[in-house]
PDB file of C-alpha atoms in Angstrom:
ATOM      1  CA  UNK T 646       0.000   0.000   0.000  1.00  0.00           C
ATOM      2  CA  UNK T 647       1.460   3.485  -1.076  1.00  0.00           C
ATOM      3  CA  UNK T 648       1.956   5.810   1.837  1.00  0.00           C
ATOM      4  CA  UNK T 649      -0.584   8.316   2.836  1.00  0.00           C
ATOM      5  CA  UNK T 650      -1.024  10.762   6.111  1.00  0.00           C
ATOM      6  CA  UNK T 651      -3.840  13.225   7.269  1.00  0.00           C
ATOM      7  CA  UNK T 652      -2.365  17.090   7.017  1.00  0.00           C
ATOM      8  CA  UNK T 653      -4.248  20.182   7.736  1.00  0.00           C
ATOM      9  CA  UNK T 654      -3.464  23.441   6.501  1.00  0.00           C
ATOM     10  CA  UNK T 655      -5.387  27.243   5.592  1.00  0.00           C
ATOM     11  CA  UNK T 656      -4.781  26.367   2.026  1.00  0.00           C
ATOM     12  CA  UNK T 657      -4.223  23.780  -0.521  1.00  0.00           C
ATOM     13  CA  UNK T 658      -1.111  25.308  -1.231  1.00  0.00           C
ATOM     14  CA  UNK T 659       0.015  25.048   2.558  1.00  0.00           C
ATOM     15  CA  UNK T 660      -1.272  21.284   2.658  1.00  0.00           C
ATOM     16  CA  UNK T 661       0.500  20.124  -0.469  1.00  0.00           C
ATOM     17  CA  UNK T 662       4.178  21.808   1.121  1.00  0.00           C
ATOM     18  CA  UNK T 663       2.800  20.247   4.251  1.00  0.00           C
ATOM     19  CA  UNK T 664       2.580  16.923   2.637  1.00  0.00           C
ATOM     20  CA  UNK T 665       6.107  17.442   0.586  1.00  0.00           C
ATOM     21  CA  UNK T 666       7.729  17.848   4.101  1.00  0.00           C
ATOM     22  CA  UNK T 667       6.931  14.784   5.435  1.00  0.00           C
ATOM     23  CA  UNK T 668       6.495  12.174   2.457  1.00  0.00           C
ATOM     24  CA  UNK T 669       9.481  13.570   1.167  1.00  0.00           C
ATOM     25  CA  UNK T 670       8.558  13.209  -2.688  1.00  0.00           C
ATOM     26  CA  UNK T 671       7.787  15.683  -5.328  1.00  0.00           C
ATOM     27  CA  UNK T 672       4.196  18.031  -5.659  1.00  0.00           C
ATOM     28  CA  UNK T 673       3.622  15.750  -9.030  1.00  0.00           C
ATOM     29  CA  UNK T 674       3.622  12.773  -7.108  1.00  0.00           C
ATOM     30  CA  UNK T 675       0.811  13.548  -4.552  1.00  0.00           C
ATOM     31  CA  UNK T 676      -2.554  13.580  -4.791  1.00  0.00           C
ATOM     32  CA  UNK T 677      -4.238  16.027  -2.186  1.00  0.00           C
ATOM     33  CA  UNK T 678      -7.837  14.756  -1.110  1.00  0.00           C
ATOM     34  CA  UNK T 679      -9.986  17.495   0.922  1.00  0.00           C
ATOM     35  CA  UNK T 680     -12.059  15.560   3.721  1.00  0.00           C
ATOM     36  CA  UNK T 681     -14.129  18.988   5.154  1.00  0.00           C
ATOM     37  CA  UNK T 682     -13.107  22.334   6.710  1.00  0.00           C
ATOM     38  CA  UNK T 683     -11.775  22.299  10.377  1.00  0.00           C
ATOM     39  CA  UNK T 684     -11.208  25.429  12.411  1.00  0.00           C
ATOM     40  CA  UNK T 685      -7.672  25.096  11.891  1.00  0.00           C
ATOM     41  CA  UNK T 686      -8.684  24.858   7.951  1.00  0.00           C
ATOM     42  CA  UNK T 687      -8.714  22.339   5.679  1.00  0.00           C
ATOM     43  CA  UNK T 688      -8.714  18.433   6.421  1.00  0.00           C
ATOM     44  CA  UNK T 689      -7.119  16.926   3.769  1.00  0.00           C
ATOM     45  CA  UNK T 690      -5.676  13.050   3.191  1.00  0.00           C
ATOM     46  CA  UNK T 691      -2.085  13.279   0.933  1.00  0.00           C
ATOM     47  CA  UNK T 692      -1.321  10.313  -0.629  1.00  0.00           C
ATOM     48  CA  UNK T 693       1.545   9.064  -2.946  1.00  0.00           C
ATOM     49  CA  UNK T 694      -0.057   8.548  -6.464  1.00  0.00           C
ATOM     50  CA  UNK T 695       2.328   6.923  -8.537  1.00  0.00           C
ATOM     51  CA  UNK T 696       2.824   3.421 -10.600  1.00  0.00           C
ATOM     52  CA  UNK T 697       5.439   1.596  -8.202  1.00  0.00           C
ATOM     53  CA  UNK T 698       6.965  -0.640 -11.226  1.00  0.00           C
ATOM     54  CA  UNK T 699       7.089   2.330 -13.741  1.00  0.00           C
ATOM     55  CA  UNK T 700       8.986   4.729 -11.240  1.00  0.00           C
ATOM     56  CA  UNK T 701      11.184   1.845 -10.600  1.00  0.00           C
ATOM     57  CA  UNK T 702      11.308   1.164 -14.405  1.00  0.00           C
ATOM     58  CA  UNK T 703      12.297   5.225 -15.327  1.00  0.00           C
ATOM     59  CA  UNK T 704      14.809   5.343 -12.731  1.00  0.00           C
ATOM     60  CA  UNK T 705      16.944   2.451 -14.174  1.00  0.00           C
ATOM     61  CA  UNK T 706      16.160   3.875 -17.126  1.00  0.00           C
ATOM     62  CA  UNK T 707      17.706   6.828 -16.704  1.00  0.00           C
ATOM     63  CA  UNK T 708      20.927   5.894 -15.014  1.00  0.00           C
ATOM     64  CA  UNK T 709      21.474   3.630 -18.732  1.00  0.00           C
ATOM     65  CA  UNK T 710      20.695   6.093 -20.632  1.00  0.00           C
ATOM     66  CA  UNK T 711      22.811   8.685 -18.914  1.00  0.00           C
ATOM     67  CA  UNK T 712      25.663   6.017 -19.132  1.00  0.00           C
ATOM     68  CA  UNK T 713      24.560   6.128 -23.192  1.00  0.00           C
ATOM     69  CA  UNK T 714      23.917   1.899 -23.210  1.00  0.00           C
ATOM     70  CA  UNK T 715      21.906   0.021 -25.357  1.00  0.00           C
ATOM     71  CA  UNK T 716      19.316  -1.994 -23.243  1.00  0.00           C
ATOM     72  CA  UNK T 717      16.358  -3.688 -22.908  1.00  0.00           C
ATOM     73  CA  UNK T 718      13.937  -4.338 -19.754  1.00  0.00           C
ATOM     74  CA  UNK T 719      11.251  -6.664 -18.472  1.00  0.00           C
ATOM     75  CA  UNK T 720       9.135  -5.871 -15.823  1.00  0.00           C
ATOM     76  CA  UNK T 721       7.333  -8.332 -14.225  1.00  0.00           C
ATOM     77  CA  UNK T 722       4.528  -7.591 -11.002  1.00  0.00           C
ATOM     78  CA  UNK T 723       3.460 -10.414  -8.000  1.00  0.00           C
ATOM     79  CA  UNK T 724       0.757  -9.807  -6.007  1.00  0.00           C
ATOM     80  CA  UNK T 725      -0.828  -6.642  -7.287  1.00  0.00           C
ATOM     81  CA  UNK T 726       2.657  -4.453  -6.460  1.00  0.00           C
ATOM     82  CA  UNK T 727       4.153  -6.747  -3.446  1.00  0.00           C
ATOM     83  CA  UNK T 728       6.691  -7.853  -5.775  1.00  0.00           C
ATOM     84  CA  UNK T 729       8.302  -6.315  -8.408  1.00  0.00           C
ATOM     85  CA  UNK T 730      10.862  -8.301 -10.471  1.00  0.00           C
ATOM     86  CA  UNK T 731      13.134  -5.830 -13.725  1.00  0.00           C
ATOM     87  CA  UNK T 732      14.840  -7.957 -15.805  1.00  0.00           C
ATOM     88  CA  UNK T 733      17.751  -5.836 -17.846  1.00  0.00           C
ATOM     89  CA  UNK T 734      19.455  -7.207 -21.057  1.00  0.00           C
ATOM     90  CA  UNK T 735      22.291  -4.354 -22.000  1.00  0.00           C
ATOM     91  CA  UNK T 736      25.144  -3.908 -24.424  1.00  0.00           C
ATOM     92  CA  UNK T 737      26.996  -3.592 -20.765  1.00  0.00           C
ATOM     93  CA  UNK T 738      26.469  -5.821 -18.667  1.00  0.00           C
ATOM     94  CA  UNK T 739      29.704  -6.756 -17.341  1.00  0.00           C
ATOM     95  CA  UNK T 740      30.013  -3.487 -16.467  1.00  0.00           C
ATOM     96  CA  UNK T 741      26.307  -3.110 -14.887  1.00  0.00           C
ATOM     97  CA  UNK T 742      27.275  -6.733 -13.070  1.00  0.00           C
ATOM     98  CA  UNK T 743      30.809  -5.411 -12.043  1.00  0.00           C
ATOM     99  CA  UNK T 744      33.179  -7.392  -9.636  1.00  0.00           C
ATOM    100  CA  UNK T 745      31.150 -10.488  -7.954  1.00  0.00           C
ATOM    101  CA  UNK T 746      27.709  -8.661  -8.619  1.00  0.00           C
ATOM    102  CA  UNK T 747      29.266  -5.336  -6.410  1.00  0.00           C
ATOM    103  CA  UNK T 748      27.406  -3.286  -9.363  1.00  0.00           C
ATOM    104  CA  UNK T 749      23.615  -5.056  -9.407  1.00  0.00           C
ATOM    105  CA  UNK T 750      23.663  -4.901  -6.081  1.00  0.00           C
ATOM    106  CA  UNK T 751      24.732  -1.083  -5.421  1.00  0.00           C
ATOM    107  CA  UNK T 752      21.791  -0.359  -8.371  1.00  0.00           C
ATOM    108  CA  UNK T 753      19.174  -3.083  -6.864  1.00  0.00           C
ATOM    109  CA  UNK T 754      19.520  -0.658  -3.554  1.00  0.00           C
ATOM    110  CA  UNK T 755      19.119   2.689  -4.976  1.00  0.00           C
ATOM    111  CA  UNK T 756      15.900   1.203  -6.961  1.00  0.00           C
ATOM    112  CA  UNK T 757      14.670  -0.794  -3.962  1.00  0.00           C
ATOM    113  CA  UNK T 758      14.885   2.740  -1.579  1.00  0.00           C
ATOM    114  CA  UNK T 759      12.884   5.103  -4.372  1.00  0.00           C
ATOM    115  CA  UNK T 760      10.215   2.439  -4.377  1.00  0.00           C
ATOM    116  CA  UNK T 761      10.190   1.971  -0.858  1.00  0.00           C
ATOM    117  CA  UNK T 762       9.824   5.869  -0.032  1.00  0.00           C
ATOM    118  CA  UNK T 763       6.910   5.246  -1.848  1.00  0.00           C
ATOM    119  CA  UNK T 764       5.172   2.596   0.026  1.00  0.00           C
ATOM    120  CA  UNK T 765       3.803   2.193   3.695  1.00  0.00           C
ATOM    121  CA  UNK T 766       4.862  -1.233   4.014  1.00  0.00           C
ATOM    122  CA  UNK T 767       8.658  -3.378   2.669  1.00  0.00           C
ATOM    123  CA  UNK T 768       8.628  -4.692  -1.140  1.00  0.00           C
ATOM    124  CA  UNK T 769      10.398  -7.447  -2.433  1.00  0.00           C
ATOM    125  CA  UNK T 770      12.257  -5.237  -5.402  1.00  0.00           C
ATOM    126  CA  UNK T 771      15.114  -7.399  -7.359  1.00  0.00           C
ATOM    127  CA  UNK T 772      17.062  -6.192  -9.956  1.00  0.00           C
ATOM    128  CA  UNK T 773      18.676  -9.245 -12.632  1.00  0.00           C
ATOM    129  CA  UNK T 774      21.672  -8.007 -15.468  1.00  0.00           C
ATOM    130  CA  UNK T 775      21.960 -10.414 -18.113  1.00  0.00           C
ATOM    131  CA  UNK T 776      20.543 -13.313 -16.175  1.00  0.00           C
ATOM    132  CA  UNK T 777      23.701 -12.820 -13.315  1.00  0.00           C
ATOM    133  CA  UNK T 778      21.140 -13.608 -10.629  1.00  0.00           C
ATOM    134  CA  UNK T 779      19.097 -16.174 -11.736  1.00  0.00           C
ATOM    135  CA  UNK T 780      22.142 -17.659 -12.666  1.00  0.00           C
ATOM    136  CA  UNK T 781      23.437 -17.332  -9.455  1.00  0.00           C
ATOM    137  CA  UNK T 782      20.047 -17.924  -7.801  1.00  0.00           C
ATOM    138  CA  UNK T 783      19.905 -22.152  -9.446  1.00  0.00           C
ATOM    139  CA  UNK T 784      23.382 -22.796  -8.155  1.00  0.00           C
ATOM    140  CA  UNK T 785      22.518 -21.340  -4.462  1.00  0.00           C
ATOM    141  CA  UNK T 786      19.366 -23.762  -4.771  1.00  0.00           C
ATOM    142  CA  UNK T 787      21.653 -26.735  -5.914  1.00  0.00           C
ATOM    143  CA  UNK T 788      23.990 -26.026  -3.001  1.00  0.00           C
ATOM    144  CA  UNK T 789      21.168 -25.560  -0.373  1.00  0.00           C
ATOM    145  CA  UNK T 790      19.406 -29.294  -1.891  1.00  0.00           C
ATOM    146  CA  UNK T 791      22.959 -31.112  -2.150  1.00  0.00           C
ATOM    147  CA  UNK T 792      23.726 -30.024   1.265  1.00  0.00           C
ATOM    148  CA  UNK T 793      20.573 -30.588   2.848  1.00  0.00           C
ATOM    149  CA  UNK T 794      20.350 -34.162   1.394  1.00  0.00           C
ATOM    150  CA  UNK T 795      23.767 -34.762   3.297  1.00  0.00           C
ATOM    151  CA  UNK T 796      22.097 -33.830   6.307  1.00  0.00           C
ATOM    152  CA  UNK T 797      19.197 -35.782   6.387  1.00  0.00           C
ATOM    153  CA  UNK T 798      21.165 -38.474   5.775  1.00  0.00           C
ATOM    154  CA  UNK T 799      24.135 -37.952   8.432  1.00  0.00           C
ATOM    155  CA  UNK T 800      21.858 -36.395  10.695  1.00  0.00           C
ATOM    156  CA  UNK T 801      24.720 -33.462  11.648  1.00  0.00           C
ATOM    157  CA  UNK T 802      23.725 -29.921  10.831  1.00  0.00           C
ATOM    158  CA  UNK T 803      25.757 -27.992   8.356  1.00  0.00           C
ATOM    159  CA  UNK T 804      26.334 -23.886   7.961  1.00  0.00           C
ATOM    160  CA  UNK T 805      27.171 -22.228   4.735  1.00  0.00           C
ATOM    161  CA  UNK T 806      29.074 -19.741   3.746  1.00  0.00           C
ATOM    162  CA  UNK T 807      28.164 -16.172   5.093  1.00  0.00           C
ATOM    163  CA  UNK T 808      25.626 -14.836   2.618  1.00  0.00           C
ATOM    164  CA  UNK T 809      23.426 -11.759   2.206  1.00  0.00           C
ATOM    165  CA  UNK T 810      19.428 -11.520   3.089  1.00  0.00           C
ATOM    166  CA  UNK T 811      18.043 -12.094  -0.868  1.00  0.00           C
ATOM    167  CA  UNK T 812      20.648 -15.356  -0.949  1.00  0.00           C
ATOM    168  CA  UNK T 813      19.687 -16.410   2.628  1.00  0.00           C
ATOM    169  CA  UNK T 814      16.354 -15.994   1.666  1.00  0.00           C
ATOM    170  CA  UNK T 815      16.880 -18.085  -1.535  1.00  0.00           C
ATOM    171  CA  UNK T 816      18.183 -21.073   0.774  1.00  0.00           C
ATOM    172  CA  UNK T 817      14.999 -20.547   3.098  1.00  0.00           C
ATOM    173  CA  UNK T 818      12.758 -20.720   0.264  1.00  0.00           C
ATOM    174  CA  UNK T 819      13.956 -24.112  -1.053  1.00  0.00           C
ATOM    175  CA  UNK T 820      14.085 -26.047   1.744  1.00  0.00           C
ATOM    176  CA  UNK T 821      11.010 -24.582   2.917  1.00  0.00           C
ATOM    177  CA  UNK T 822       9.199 -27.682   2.183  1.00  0.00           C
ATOM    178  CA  UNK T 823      11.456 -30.492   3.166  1.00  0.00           C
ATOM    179  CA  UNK T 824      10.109 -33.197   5.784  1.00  0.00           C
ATOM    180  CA  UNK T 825      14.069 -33.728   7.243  1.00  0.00           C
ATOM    181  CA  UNK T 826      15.251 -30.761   7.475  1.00  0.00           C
ATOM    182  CA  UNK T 827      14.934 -27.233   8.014  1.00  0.00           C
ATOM    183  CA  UNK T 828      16.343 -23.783   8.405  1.00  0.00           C
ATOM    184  CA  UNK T 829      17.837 -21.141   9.809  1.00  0.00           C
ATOM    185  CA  UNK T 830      19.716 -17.922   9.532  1.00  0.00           C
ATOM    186  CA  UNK T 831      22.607 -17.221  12.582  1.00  0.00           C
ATOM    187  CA  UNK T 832      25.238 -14.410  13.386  1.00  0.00           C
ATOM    188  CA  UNK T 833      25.462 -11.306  13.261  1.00  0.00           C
ATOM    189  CA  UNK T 834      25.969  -8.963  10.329  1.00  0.00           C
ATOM    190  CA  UNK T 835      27.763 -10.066   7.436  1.00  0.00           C
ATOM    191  CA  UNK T 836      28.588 -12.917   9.198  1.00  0.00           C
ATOM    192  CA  UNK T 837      25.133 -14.286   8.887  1.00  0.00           C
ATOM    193  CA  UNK T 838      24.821 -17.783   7.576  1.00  0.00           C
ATOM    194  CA  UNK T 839      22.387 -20.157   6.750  1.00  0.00           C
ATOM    195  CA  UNK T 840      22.324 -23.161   8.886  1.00  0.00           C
ATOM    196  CA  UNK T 841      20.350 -26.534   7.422  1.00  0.00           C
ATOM    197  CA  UNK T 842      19.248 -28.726  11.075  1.00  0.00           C
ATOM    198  CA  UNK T 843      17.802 -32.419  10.669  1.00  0.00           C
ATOM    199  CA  UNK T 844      14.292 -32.574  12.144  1.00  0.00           C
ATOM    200  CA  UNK T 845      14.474 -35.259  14.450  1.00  0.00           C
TER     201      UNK T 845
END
């Protein structure tokens, strides 16, 4: 759901800098809704009124086209706007990518925080150059199923590599339905790992 607050003010004009101030986006991106007069002035509801997946869509947009490369993008939408999934093919992407994914990630977080300013509650906003990630994503899953079968069978827990919250998550996700084993993220920081337990 896109943000929205109550703000009073003597004018329209007063409730729309009002509303600036604390949603912290542009006049072009709020719509100001007038409930009734008050004797401090005018009720009014602000809300954000934007397309989630085009902002996010014009804003990678713009950093390739101010970089003057070729590219092409899919954007695909779960759950009404819960999820939303860009997909970039470029005449760059090593250079998008850069040194073990450094690149995608630094631009997945700059796209992931517009949106977000957006929206009252967390997206799940992912960002894949030249299919790096999903790439990346089938050899987490074949690591988190070789390694779990291990431990159903020996019966001794194992923890993986250090890994960030989307490849954590990954491991989660696949093993969520196993009967002999199951999950679970410990330390602190970027020390967090994923740690696959037998049920017993």
């Amino acid at each position: 759901m896109k943000k929205q607050i109550q703000v009073v003010g003597k004018t329209e004009q007063e409730v729309m800098e009002k509303a600036q101030e604390i949603l912290r986006v542009p006049a072009n991106k709020i719509f100001i809704n007038v409930l009734g007069e008050i004797a401090e002035g005018l009720n009014c509801e602000a809300l954000i009124d934007v397309n989630l997946a085009l902002e996010g869509r014009r804003y990678i947009e713009n950093i390739l086209k101010a970089m003057d490369i070729k590219y092409q993008i899919e954007t695909r939408t779960i759950g009404g706007e819960k999820e939303i999934h860009y997909i970039v093919e470029s005449s760059e992407n090593p250079l998008l990518i850069g040194h073990d994914g450094k690149c995608l990630e630094a631009l997945q977080t700059l796209v992931r925080n517009l949106i977000n300013n957006y929206s009252k509650e967390k997206l799940i906003i992912t960002l894949d150059i030249g299919s790096y990630k999903s790439s990346k994503d089938r050899k987490l899953e074949i690591l988190a199923t070789k390694t779990a079968k291990e431990v159903a069978k020996t019966k001794i827990p194992a923890k993986l590599s250090p890994m960030n919250s989307y490849e954590r998550h990954i491991i989660h996700e696949k093993l969520a339905s196993w009967r002999d084993v199951y999950t679970e993220s410990e330390g602190e920081g970027a020390e967090r790992a994923v740690v696959i337990k037998p049920k017993l």
